[in-house]
Short mmCIF file of C-alpha atoms in Angstrom, two decimals:
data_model
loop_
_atom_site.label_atom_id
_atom_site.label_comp_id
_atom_site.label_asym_id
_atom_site.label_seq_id
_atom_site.Cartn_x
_atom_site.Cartn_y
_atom_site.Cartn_z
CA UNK A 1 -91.33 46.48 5.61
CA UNK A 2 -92.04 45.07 2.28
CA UNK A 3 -96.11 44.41 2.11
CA UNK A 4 -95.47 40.63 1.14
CA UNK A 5 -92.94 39.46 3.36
CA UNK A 6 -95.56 41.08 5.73
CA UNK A 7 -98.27 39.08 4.92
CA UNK A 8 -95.80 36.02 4.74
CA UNK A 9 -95.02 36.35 8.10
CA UNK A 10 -98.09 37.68 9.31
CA UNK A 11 -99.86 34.07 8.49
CA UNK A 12 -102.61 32.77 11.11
CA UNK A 13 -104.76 30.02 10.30
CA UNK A 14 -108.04 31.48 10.84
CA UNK A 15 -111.02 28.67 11.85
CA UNK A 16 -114.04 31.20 12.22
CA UNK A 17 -115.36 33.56 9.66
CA UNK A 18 -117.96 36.18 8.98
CA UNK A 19 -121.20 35.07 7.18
CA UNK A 20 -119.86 36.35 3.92
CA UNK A 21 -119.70 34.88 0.73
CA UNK A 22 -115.99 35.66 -1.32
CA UNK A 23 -117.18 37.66 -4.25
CA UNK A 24 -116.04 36.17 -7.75
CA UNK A 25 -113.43 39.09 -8.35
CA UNK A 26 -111.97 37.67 -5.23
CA UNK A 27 -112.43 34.19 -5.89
CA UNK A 28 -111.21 34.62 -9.62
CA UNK A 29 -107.78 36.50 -8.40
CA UNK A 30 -107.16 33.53 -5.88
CA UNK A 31 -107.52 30.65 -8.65
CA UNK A 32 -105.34 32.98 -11.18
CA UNK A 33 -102.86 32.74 -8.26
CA UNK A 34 -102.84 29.76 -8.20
CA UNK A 35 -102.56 28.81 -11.40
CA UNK A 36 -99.27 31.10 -11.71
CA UNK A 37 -97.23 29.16 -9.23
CA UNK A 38 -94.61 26.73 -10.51
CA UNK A 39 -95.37 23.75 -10.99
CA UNK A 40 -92.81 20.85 -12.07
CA UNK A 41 -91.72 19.99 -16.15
CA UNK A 42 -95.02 22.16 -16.98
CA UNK A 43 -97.64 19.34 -16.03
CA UNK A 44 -99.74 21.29 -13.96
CA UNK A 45 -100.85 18.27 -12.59
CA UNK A 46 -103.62 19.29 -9.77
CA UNK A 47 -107.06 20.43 -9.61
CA UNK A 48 -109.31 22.90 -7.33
CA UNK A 49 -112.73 22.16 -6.44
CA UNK A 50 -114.54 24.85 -5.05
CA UNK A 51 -117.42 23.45 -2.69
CA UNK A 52 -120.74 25.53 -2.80
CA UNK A 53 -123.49 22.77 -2.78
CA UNK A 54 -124.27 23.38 1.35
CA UNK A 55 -125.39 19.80 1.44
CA UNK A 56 -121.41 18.78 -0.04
CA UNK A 57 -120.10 21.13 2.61
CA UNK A 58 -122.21 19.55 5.30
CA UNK A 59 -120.51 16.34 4.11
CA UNK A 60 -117.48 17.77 4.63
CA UNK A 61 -117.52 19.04 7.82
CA UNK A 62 -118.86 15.67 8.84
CA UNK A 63 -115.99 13.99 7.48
CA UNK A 64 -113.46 16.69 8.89
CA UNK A 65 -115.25 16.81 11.95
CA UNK A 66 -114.89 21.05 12.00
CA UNK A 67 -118.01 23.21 11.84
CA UNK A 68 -115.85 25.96 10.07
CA UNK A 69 -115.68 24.03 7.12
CA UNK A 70 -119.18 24.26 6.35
CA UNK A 71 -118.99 28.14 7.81
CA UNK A 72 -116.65 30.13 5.41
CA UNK A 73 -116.74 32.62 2.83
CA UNK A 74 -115.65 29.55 0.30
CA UNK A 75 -114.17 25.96 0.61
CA UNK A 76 -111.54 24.47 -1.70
CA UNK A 77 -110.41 20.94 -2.22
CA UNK A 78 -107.22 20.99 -3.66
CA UNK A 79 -106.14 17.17 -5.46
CA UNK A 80 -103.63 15.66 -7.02
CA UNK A 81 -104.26 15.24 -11.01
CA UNK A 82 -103.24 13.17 -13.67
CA UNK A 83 -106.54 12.68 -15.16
CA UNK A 84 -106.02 15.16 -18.25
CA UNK A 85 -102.39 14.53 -19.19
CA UNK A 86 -104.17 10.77 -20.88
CA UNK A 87 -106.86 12.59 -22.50
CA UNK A 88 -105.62 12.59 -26.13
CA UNK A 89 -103.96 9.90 -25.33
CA UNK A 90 -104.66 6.24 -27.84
CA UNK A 91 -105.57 3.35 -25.92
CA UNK A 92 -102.34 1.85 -26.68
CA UNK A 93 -100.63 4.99 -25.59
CA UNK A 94 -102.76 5.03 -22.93
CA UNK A 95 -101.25 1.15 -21.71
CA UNK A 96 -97.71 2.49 -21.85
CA UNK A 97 -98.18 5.54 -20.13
CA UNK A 98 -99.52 3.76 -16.83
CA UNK A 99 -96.66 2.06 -15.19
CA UNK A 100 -94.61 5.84 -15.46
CA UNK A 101 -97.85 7.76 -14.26
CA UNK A 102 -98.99 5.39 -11.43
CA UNK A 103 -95.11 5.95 -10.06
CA UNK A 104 -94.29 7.59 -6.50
CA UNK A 105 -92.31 10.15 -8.76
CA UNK A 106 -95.44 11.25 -10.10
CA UNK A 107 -97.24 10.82 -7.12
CA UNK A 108 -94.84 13.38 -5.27
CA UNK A 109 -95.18 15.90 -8.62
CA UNK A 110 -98.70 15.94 -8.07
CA UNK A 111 -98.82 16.43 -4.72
CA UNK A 112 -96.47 18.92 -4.74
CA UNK A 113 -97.76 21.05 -7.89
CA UNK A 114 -101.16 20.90 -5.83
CA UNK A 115 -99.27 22.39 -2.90
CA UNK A 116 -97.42 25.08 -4.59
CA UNK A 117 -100.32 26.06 -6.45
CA UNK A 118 -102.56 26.28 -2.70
CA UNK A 119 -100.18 28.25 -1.05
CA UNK A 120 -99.80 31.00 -3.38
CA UNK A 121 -104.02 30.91 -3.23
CA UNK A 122 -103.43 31.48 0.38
CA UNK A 123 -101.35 34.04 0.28
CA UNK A 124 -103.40 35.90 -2.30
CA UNK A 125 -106.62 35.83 -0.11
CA UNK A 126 -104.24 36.91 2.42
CA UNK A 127 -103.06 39.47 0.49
CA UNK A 128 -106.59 40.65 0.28
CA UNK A 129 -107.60 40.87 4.25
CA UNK A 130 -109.07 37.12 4.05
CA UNK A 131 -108.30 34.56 6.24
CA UNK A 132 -107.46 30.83 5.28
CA UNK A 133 -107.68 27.46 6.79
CA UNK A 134 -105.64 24.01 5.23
CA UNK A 135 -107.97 21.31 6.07
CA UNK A 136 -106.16 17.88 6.76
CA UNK A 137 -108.78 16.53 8.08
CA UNK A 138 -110.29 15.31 4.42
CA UNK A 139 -108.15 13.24 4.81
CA UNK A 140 -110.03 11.50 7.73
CA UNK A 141 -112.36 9.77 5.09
CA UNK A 142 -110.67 9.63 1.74
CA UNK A 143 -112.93 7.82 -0.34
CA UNK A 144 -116.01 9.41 0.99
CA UNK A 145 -114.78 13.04 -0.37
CA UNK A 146 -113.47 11.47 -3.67
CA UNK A 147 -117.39 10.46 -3.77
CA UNK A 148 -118.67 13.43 -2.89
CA UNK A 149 -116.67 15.41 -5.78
CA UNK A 150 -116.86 12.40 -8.30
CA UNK A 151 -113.26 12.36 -9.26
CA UNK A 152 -111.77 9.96 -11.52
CA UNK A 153 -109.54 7.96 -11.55
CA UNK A 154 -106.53 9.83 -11.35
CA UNK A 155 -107.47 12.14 -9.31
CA UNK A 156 -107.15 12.56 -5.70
CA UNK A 157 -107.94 14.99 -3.29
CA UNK A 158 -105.11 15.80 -0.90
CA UNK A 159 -106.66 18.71 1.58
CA UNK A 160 -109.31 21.29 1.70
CA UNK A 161 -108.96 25.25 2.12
CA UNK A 162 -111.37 27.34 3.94
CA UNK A 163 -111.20 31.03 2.63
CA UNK A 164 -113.22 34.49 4.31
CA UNK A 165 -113.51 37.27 5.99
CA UNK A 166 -111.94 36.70 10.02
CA UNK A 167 -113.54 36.88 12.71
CA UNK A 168 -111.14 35.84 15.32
CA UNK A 169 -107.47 37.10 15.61
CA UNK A 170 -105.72 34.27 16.91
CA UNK A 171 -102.08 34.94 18.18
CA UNK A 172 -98.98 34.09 15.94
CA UNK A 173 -97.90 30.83 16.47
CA UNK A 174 -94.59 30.32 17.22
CA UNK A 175 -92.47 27.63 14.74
CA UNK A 176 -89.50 25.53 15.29
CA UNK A 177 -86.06 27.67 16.23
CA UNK A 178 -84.30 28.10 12.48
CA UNK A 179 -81.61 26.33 13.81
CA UNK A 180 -83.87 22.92 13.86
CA UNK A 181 -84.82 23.10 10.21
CA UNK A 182 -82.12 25.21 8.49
CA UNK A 183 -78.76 23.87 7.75
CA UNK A 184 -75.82 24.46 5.44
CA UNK A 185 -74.36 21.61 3.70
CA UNK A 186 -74.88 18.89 5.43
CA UNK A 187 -78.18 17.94 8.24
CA UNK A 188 -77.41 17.98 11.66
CA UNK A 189 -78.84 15.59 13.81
CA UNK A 190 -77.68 16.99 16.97
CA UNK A 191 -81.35 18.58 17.38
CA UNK A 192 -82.39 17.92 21.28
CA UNK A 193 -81.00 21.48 22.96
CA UNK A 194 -83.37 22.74 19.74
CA UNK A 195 -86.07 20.65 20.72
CA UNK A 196 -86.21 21.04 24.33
CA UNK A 197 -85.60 25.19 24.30
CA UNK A 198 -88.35 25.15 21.44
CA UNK A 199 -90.95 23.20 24.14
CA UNK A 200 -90.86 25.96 26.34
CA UNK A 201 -91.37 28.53 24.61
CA UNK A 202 -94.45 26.53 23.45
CA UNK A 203 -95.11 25.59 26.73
CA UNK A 204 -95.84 29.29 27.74
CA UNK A 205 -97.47 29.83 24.42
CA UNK A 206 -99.95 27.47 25.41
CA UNK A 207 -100.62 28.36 28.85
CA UNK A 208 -101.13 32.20 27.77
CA UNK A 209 -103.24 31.64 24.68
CA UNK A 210 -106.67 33.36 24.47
CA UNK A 211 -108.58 30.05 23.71
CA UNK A 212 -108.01 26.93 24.26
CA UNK A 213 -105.22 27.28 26.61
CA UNK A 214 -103.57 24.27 28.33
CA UNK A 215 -100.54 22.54 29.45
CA UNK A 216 -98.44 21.18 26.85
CA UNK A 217 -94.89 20.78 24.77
CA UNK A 218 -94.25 20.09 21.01
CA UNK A 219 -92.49 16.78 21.90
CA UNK A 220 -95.10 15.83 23.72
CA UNK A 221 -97.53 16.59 20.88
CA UNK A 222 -95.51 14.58 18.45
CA UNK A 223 -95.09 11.88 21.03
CA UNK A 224 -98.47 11.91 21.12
CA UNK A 225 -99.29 11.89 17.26
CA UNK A 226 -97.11 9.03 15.85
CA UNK A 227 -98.41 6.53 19.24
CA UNK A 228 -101.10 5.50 17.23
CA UNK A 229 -102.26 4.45 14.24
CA UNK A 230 -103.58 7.42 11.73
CA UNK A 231 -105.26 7.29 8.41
CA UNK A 232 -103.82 4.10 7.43
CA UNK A 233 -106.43 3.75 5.06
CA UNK A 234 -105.06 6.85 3.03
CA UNK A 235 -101.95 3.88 1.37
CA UNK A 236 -104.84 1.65 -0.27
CA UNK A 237 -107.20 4.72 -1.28
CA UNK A 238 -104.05 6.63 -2.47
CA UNK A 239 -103.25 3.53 -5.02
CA UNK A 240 -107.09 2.35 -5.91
CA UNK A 241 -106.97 5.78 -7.32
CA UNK A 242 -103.83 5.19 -9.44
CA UNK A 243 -101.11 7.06 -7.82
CA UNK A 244 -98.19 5.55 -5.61
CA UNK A 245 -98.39 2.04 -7.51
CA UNK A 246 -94.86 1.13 -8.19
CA UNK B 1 -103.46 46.25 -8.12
CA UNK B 2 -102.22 45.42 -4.59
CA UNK B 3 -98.16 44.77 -4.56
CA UNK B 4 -98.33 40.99 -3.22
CA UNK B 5 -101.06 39.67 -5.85
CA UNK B 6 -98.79 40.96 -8.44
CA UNK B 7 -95.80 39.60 -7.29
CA UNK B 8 -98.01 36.02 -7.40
CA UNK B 9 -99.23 36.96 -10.92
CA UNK B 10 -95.90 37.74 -12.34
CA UNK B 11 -94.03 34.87 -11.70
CA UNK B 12 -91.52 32.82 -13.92
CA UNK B 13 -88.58 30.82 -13.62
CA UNK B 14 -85.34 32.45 -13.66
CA UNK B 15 -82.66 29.98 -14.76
CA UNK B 16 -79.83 32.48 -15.44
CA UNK B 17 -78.28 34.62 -12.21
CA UNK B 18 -76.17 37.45 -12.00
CA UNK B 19 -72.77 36.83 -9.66
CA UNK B 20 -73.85 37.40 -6.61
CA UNK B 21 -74.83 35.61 -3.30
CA UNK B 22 -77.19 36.47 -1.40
CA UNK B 23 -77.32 38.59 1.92
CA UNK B 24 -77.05 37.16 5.14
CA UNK B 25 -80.53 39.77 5.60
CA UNK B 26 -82.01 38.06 2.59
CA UNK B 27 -81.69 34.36 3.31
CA UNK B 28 -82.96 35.00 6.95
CA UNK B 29 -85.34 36.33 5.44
CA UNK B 30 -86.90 33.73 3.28
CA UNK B 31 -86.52 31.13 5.54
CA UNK B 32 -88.47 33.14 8.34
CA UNK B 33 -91.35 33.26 5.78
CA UNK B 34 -90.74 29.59 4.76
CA UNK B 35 -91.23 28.73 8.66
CA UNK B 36 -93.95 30.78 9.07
CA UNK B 37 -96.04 28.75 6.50
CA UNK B 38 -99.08 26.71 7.46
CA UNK B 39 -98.26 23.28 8.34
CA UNK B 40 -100.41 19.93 9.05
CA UNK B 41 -100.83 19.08 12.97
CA UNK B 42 -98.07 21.93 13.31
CA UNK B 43 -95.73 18.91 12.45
CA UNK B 44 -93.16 21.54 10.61
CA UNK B 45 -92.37 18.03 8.75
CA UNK B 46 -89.60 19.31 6.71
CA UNK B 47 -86.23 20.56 6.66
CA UNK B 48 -84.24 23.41 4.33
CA UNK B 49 -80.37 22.35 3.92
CA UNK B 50 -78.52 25.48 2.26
CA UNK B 51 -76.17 24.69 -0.27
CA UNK B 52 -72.56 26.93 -0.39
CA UNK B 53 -69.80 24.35 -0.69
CA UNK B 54 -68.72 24.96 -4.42
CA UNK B 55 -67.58 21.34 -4.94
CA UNK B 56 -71.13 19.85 -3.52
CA UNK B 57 -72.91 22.49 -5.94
CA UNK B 58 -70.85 21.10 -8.58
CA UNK B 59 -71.97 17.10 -7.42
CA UNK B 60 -75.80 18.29 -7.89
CA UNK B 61 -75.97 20.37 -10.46
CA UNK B 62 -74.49 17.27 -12.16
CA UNK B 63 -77.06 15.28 -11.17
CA UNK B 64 -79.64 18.06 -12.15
CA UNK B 65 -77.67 18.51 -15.68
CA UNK B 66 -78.34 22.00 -14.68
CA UNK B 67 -75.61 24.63 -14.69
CA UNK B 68 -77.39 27.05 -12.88
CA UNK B 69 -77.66 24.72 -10.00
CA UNK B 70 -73.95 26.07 -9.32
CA UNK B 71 -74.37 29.39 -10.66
CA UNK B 72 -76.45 31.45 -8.23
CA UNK B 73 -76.76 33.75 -5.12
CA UNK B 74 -78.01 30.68 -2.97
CA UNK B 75 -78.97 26.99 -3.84
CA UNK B 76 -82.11 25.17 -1.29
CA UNK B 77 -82.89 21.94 -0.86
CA UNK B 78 -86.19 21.28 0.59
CA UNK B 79 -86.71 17.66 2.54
CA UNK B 80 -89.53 15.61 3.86
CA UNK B 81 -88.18 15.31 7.59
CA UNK B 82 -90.18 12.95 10.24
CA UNK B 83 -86.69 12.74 11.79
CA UNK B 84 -86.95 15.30 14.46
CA UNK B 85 -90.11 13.60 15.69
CA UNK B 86 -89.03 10.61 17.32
CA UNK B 87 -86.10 12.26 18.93
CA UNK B 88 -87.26 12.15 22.72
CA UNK B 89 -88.99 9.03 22.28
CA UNK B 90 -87.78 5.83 24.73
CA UNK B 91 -86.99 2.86 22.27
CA UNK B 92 -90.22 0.96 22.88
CA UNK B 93 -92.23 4.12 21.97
CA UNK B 94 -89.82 4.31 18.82
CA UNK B 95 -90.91 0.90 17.66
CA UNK B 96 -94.42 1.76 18.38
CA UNK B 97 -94.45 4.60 16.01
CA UNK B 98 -93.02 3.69 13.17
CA UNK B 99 -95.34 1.75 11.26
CA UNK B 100 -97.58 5.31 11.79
CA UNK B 101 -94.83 7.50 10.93
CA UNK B 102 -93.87 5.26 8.03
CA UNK B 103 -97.22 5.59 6.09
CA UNK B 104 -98.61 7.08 3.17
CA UNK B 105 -100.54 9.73 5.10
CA UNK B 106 -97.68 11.53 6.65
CA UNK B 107 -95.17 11.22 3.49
CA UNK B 108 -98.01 13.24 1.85
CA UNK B 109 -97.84 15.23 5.45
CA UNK B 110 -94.47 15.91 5.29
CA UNK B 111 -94.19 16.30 1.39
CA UNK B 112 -97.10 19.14 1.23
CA UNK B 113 -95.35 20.85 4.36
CA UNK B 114 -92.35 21.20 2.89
CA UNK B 115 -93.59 22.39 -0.42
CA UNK B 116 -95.54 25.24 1.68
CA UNK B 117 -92.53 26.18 2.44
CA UNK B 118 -90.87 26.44 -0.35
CA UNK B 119 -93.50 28.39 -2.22
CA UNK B 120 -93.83 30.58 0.67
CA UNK B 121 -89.76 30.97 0.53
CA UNK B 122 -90.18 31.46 -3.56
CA UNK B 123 -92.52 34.44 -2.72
CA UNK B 124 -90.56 35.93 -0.51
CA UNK B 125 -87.72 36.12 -2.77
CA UNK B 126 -89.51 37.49 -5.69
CA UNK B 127 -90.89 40.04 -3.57
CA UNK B 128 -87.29 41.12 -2.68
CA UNK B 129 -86.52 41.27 -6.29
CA UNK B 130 -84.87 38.44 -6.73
CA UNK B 131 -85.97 35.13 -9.18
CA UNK B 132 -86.27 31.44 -8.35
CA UNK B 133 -85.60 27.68 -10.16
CA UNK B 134 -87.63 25.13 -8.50
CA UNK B 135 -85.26 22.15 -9.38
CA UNK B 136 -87.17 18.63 -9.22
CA UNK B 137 -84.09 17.22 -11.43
CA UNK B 138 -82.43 16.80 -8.08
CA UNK B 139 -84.75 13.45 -8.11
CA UNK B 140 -82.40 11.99 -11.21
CA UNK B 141 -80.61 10.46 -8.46
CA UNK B 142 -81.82 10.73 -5.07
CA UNK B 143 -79.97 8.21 -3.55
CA UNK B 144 -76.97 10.43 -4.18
CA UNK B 145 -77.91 13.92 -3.22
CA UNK B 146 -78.99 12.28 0.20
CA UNK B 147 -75.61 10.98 0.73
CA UNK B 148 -74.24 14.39 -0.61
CA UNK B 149 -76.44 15.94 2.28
CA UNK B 150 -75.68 13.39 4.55
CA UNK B 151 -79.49 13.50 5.62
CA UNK B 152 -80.31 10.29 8.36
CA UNK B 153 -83.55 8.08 7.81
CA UNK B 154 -86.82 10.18 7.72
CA UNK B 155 -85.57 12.93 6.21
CA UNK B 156 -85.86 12.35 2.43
CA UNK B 157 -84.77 15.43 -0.27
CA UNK B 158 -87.59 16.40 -2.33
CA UNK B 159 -86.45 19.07 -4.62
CA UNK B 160 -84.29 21.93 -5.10
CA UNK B 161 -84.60 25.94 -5.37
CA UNK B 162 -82.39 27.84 -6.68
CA UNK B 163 -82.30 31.79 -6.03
CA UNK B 164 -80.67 34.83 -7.26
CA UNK B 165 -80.35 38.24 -8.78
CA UNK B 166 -81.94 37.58 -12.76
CA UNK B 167 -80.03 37.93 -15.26
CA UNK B 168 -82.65 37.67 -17.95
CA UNK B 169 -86.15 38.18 -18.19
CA UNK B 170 -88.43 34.96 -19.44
CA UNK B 171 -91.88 35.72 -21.21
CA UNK B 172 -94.69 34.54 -18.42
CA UNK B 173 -95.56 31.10 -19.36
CA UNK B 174 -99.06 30.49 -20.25
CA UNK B 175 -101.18 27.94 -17.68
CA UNK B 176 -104.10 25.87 -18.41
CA UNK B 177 -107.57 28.04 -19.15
CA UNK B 178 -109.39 27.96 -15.34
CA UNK B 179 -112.08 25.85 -17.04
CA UNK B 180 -109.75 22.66 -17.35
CA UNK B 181 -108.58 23.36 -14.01
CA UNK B 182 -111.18 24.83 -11.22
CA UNK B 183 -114.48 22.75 -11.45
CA UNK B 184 -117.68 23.58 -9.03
CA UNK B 185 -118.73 21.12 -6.60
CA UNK B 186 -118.01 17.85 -9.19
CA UNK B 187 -114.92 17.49 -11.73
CA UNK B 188 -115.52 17.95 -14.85
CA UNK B 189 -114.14 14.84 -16.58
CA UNK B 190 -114.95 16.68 -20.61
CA UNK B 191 -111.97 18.36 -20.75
CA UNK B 192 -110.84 18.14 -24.13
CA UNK B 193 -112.02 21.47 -25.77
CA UNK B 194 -109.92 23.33 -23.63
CA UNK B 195 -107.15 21.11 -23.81
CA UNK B 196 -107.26 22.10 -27.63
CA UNK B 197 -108.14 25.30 -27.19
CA UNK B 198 -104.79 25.85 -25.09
CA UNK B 199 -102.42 23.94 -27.37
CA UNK B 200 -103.18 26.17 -30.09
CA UNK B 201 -102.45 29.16 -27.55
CA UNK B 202 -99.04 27.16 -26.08
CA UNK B 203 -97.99 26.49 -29.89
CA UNK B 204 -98.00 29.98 -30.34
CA UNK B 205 -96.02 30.76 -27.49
CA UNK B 206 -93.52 28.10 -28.43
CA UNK B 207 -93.09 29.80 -31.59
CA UNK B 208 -92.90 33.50 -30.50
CA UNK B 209 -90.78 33.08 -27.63
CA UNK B 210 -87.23 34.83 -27.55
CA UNK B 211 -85.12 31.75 -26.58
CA UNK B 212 -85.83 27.64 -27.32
CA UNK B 213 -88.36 28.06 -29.34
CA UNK B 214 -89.58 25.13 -31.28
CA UNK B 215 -93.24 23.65 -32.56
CA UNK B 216 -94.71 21.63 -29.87
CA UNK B 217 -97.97 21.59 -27.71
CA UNK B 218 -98.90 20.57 -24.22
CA UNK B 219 -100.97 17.26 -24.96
CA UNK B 220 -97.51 16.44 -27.12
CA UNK B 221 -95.35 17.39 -24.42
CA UNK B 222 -97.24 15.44 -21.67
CA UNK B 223 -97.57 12.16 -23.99
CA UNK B 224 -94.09 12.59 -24.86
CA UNK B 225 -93.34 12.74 -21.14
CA UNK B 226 -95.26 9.76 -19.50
CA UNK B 227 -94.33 7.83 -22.70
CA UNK B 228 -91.03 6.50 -20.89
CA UNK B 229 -90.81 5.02 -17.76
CA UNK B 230 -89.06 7.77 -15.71
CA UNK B 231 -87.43 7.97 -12.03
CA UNK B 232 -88.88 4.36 -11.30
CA UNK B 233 -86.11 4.49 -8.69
CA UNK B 234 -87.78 6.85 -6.92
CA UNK B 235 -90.44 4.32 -5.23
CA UNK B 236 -87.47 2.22 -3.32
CA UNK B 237 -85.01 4.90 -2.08
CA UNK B 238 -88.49 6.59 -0.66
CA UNK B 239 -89.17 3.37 0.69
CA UNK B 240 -85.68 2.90 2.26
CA UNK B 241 -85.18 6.47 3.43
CA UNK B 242 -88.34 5.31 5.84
CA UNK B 243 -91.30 7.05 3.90
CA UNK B 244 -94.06 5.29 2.34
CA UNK B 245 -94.05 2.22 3.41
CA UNK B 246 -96.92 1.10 4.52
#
């Protein structure tokens, strides 16, 4: 089969690594990735950090609450930018611009040109026998890791990657039956055979698993999830740093 | 240099297609290595609607102002889709979770997830030969493509792909130097050398290049582009498709 559909389908998300550094060939190839992926009417509107400082990263895990994100070959933090498309702009320029930049249109450009951009990083440190990690959890304590980076305004960090070499090989995880999140034409909401014949298989994926094994269904997950209150901090952050405002 | 980080590398948008669909083997294809993308919480928060009805290819690439929305071997649209989550949830539960399903955090969720999979469905198609269109003029009018799709609340379209045999061959598109994008441990906020440094090499470009070309630069482009409000709409039918509310 075709190498890259290989490592497409091949993806784990791998949450324990060797003690090894990425080298800066490797590191270098992953950002130029990156920065080839499409991005939408050529605004290029995100930013990487790349964590080092071991007292950030200790910060980090803290606020993720995941020792692996202080224990990786490297640690992204992948944010949403509209910082440098104002740059050159005049003050008065600057005035106008606001009200169009601070929009949710531009809030979902940015968010998804930061997306784009970290999953062809992924697959490119895939590509080369890494491992990778998206780290949601940042998300936990917003304003702490827009501290911790010192991002302007304008910039907002969205999720975290941790990149290196495996050391676990945690099984494939199944996904949602095509027929539950492909359709032709039109959506069908007729989705609860999908649902339920999709719960056991995860059931049994579950009870088998190396680690962590347990009883447990995807509806039940979700169910689970959305019963309380998450990150509802994440709406005022989101718009004290100038996105989502109108 | 290894077949997948060349395949990332080498990317650019095809906008022209030859006549011919794609395979039932291809399509399967991509969407298996859309699915198989990381996602947040292993929410899957998205849903892929194919396009093949001529006469609603026709409706978007109207709304797109796109001809080559129609013309092409197979047309996505990618959606935000908390839809499926509340599906075996008892009324009261369904009231409970709304005003948690409903907020900022998990429209980001569900926007990032399905952009995963839509970059992980772009590389799968380039690295079966075939060229992709991300289409984000889909959001022109999104009030109508989600009637065209028929999509129910929580499930909001984001943007479009379109995919195909090429039928020309673009120049690669320069990106931003790595300096202006990648910072270590803290942003950089003095960006404005290489801001200069790459409209002088994107001028160039402009000027070379086989097809449109024209004297422009990216700080011009980008203050030409926030300089009007744009897609202000956007906010409310997010809001009333049951994203981003609170």
């Amino acid at each position: 089969m075709n190498q890259t559909i290989e490592t497409l389908l091949n993806h784990r998300s791998i949450r324990k690594f060797k003690d090894e550094k990425l080298t800066d060939e490797q590191l270098n190839t992953i950002i130029e990735a990156a920065q080839q992926a499409s991005t939408s009417s050529y605004m290029m509107a995100y930013s990487i950090i790349g964590v080092t400082d071991e007292e950030k990263k200790s910060q980090l895990a803290e606020i993720s609450g995941q020792d692996y994100v202080k224990n990786n070959g490297h640690l992204l933090v992948f944010c949403a930018d509209l910082y440098r498309h104002t740059l050159y702009a005049t003050p008065s320029e600057y005035e106008q611009m606001l009200s169009n930049l601070e929009n949710s249109e531009h809030f979902l450009v940015s968010a998804i040109d930061a997306a784009l951009a970290s999953q062809n990083a992924a697959i490119a440190a895939e590509a080369m026998g890494l491992g990778i990690c998206y780290i949601g959890s940042l998300r936990n304590q917003l304003d702490k890791v827009d501290e911790i980076l010192h991002l302007p305004k304008h910039v907002l960090p969205l999720f975290g990657m941790v990149i290196g070499v495996p050391d676990h090989e945690p099984d494939l995880k199944p996904r949602l039956p095509k027929q539950a999140v492909y359709f032709e034409n039109s959506y069908n909401r007729d989705h609860k055979e999908e649902l339920a014949a999709f719960d056991k298989e995860i059931a049994s994926y579950y009870e088998a698993r190396q680690t962590n094994n347990r009883s447990d269904s995807w509806t039940d997950q979700m169910r689970r999830r959305f019963s309380k209150p998450m990150r509802m901090d994440v709406t005022g952050i989101v718009k004290r740093k100038g996105f989502n405002k109108q």
